[in-house]
Amino acid sequence: MGEENHTEKTNGEIVPESDVKYYTLEEIKQHNMSKDTWLIIHDKVYDITSFLEEHPGGEEVLLEQAGADATESFEDVGHSTDAREMLQQYFVGELHMDDRKKESPKEIFITTSNESSSWTTWLIPALAAAVVGLMYRYYMLENKSS
Ligand code: HEM
């Protein structure tokens, strides 16, 4: 009765989602030493302790990012597809949803803020037209008098 074990084999299918572990930034931060090194790359968490010595770019650069998000530095180097494939073997889980950066909403705010400037878009040409009109009138009057 009380033994409801997740979504275990309801119809013989394996549910892969239940295998993925989610770690918070706080938890990942604990693994910031050379004996125990975790990195976040593209919201995925890797235990690279055994890889430190093998890294062609040296262990120092990895330790600098230990327990934190290394996505930017990883991409800045322009790692090969081989390097990206190597990542898989160190995968331990994913970054918790609450700790992920959401960048797209910011862009939406920027575009909506343009709305406020809509009245200036027609005001400036209208003023320019009025000035040109006045100058034209002035010019015609001058020509008539001479
Ligand atoms: C666990 C994650 C990482 C893996 C599996 C990895 C793997 C590799 C591999 C296989 C190479 C050889 C070149 C290539 O195939 O692209 C390489 C080079 C390099 N990596 Fe990483 N890397 C990782 C993380 C990082 C990070 C976070 C940094 C920077 C902070 C970094 C900095 C470098 C540098 C500077 C080189 C160039 C070394 C050279 O050409 O002398 N790597 N890495």
Coordinates of C-alpha atoms and ligand atoms in Angstrom, one line a residue:
M1 CA 0.0 0.0 0.0
G2 CA 2.6 2.6 1.1
E3 CA 5.2 1.3 -1.3
E4 CA 4.9 3.6 -4.3
N5 CA 8.3 3.5 -5.8
H6 CA 8.5 6.4 -8.3
T7 CA 7.4 5.5 -11.9
E8 CA 8.8 2.0 -11.7
K9 CA 8.1 -0.2 -14.7
T10 CA 4.5 0.7 -15.3
N11 CA 4.4 -0.9 -18.7
G12 CA 7.9 -2.4 -19.0
E13 CA 9.4 0.8 -20.3
I14 CA 12.4 2.4 -18.7
V15 CA 11.9 6.1 -17.7
P16 CA 15.3 7.8 -18.3
E17 CA 14.3 11.0 -16.5
S18 CA 14.3 9.2 -13.1
D19 CA 18.0 8.4 -13.6
V20 CA 19.2 12.0 -13.9
K21 CA 20.3 13.6 -10.7
Y22 CA 19.9 17.3 -10.2
Y23 CA 22.4 19.3 -8.1
T24 CA 22.1 22.8 -6.8
L25 CA 25.0 25.3 -7.1
E26 CA 25.5 25.0 -3.3
E27 CA 26.1 21.2 -3.6
I28 CA 28.4 21.6 -6.6
K29 CA 30.5 24.3 -4.8
Q30 CA 31.6 21.7 -2.3
H31 CA 33.5 19.8 -5.0
N32 CA 36.2 22.5 -5.5
M33 CA 39.4 20.8 -4.6
S34 CA 42.0 18.7 -6.6
K35 CA 40.9 15.5 -4.8
D36 CA 37.3 16.1 -5.7
T37 CA 36.6 18.4 -8.7
W38 CA 33.2 19.1 -10.3
L39 CA 32.5 21.4 -13.2
I40 CA 29.3 22.8 -14.8
I41 CA 29.3 23.0 -18.6
H42 CA 26.1 23.9 -20.4
D43 CA 24.0 23.1 -17.3
K44 CA 25.5 19.7 -17.0
V45 CA 27.6 18.6 -14.0
Y46 CA 30.9 16.7 -14.5
D47 CA 33.1 15.0 -12.0
I48 CA 36.5 15.5 -13.6
T49 CA 38.7 14.5 -10.7
S50 CA 40.3 11.6 -12.7
F51 CA 40.7 13.8 -15.8
L52 CA 42.7 16.6 -14.2
E53 CA 46.1 15.1 -15.0
E54 CA 45.0 14.1 -18.5
H55 CA 43.8 17.5 -19.6
P56 CA 45.9 18.8 -22.5
G57 CA 45.3 22.3 -21.3
G58 CA 46.7 21.5 -17.8
E59 CA 45.0 20.9 -14.5
E60 CA 45.4 24.5 -13.3
V61 CA 42.8 26.0 -15.6
L62 CA 40.3 23.3 -14.5
L63 CA 41.0 23.9 -10.8
E64 CA 40.4 27.6 -11.3
Q65 CA 36.8 26.8 -12.3
A66 CA 36.3 23.9 -9.8
G67 CA 32.9 23.8 -8.2
A68 CA 31.6 26.4 -10.6
D69 CA 30.3 27.1 -14.1
A70 CA 33.1 26.6 -16.7
T71 CA 30.9 27.0 -19.8
E72 CA 32.4 30.3 -20.9
S73 CA 36.0 29.3 -20.6
F74 CA 35.3 25.9 -22.2
E75 CA 33.7 27.6 -25.2
D76 CA 36.4 30.4 -25.4
V77 CA 39.1 27.7 -26.0
G78 CA 37.1 26.3 -28.8
H79 CA 37.4 22.7 -27.8
S80 CA 37.2 20.0 -30.5
T81 CA 34.4 17.5 -30.9
D82 CA 36.7 14.9 -29.4
A83 CA 36.9 17.0 -26.3
R84 CA 33.1 17.4 -26.2
E85 CA 32.6 13.6 -26.5
M86 CA 35.1 13.1 -23.7
L87 CA 32.8 15.0 -21.4
Q88 CA 30.2 12.3 -21.4
Q89 CA 32.2 9.9 -19.4
Y90 CA 32.5 12.3 -16.5
F91 CA 28.8 13.2 -16.4
V92 CA 27.2 12.9 -13.0
G93 CA 24.0 14.9 -13.3
E94 CA 22.4 18.2 -14.2
L95 CA 22.3 21.7 -12.7
H96 CA 19.1 22.3 -10.7
M97 CA 16.5 24.2 -12.7
D98 CA 16.4 27.0 -10.1
D99 CA 20.2 27.7 -10.5
R100 CA 20.1 27.9 -14.3
K101 CA 20.6 31.2 -16.0
K102 CA 17.7 32.4 -18.1
E103 CA 18.9 34.9 -20.7
S104 CA 16.0 35.1 -23.1
P105 CA 13.5 37.1 -21.0
K106 CA 15.9 40.0 -20.8
E107 CA 15.8 40.4 -24.6
I108 CA 12.1 40.6 -24.5
F109 CA 12.2 43.5 -22.0
I110 CA 14.6 45.4 -24.3
T111 CA 12.3 45.1 -27.3
T112 CA 9.2 46.1 -25.4
S113 CA 11.0 49.2 -24.0
N114 CA 11.1 50.5 -27.6
E115 CA 7.4 51.2 -27.4
S116 CA 7.9 54.3 -25.3
S117 CA 9.8 56.0 -28.1
S118 CA 7.1 55.5 -30.7
W119 CA 5.8 59.0 -30.4
T120 CA 9.2 60.5 -31.1
T121 CA 9.4 58.5 -34.3
W122 CA 6.8 60.6 -36.0
L123 CA 7.5 63.9 -34.1
I124 CA 10.9 64.4 -35.5
P125 CA 9.9 64.0 -39.2
A126 CA 6.9 66.2 -38.5
L127 CA 9.0 69.0 -37.1
A128 CA 11.5 68.6 -40.0
A129 CA 8.6 68.9 -42.5
A130 CA 7.3 72.0 -40.8
V131 CA 10.8 73.7 -40.9
V132 CA 11.2 72.8 -44.6
G133 CA 7.7 74.1 -45.3
L134 CA 8.5 77.5 -43.6
M135 CA 11.8 77.8 -45.4
Y136 CA 10.2 77.1 -48.7
R137 CA 7.5 79.8 -48.0
Y138 CA 10.2 82.3 -47.0
Y139 CA 12.2 81.5 -50.2
M140 CA 9.2 82.0 -52.4
L141 CA 8.4 85.3 -50.8
E142 CA 12.0 86.5 -51.2
N143 CA 11.9 85.6 -54.9
K144 CA 8.7 87.5 -55.5
S145 CA 9.9 90.7 -53.9
S146 CA 13.1 90.9 -56.0
Ligands
HEM1 C1 36.0 18.6 -18.4 C2 36.0 19.5 -19.4 C3 37.1 19.6 -20.4 C4 37.6 18.6 -21.2 C5 37.0 17.2 -21.4 C6 38.7 19.2 -22.0 C7 39.4 18.6 -23.0 C8 40.4 19.1 -23.7 C9 41.0 18.5 -24.8 C10 40.7 17.1 -25.4 C11 42.0 19.3 -25.3 C12 42.9 19.2 -26.5 C13 42.4 20.0 -27.7 C14 41.0 19.7 -28.2 O1 40.8 18.5 -28.4 O2 40.2 20.6 -28.2 C15 41.9 20.5 -24.5 C16 42.7 21.6 -24.6 C17 42.6 22.8 -23.9 N1 41.7 23.0 -22.9 FE1 40.3 21.7 -22.2 N2 38.9 20.5 -21.6 C18 38.0 20.8 -20.6 C19 37.8 21.9 -19.9 C20 38.6 23.0 -20.0 C21 38.4 24.3 -19.4 C22 37.3 24.6 -18.3 C23 39.4 25.2 -19.8 C24 39.7 26.6 -19.5 C25 39.5 27.1 -18.3 C26 40.2 24.4 -20.7 C27 41.3 24.9 -21.4 C28 42.0 24.3 -22.4 C29 43.1 24.9 -23.1 C30 43.7 26.2 -22.8 C31 43.5 23.9 -24.0 C32 44.6 24.1 -25.1 C33 45.8 23.4 -24.7 C34 46.9 23.6 -25.8 O3 46.5 23.6 -27.0 O4 48.0 23.8 -25.4 N3 39.7 23.2 -20.9 N4 40.9 20.4 -23.5

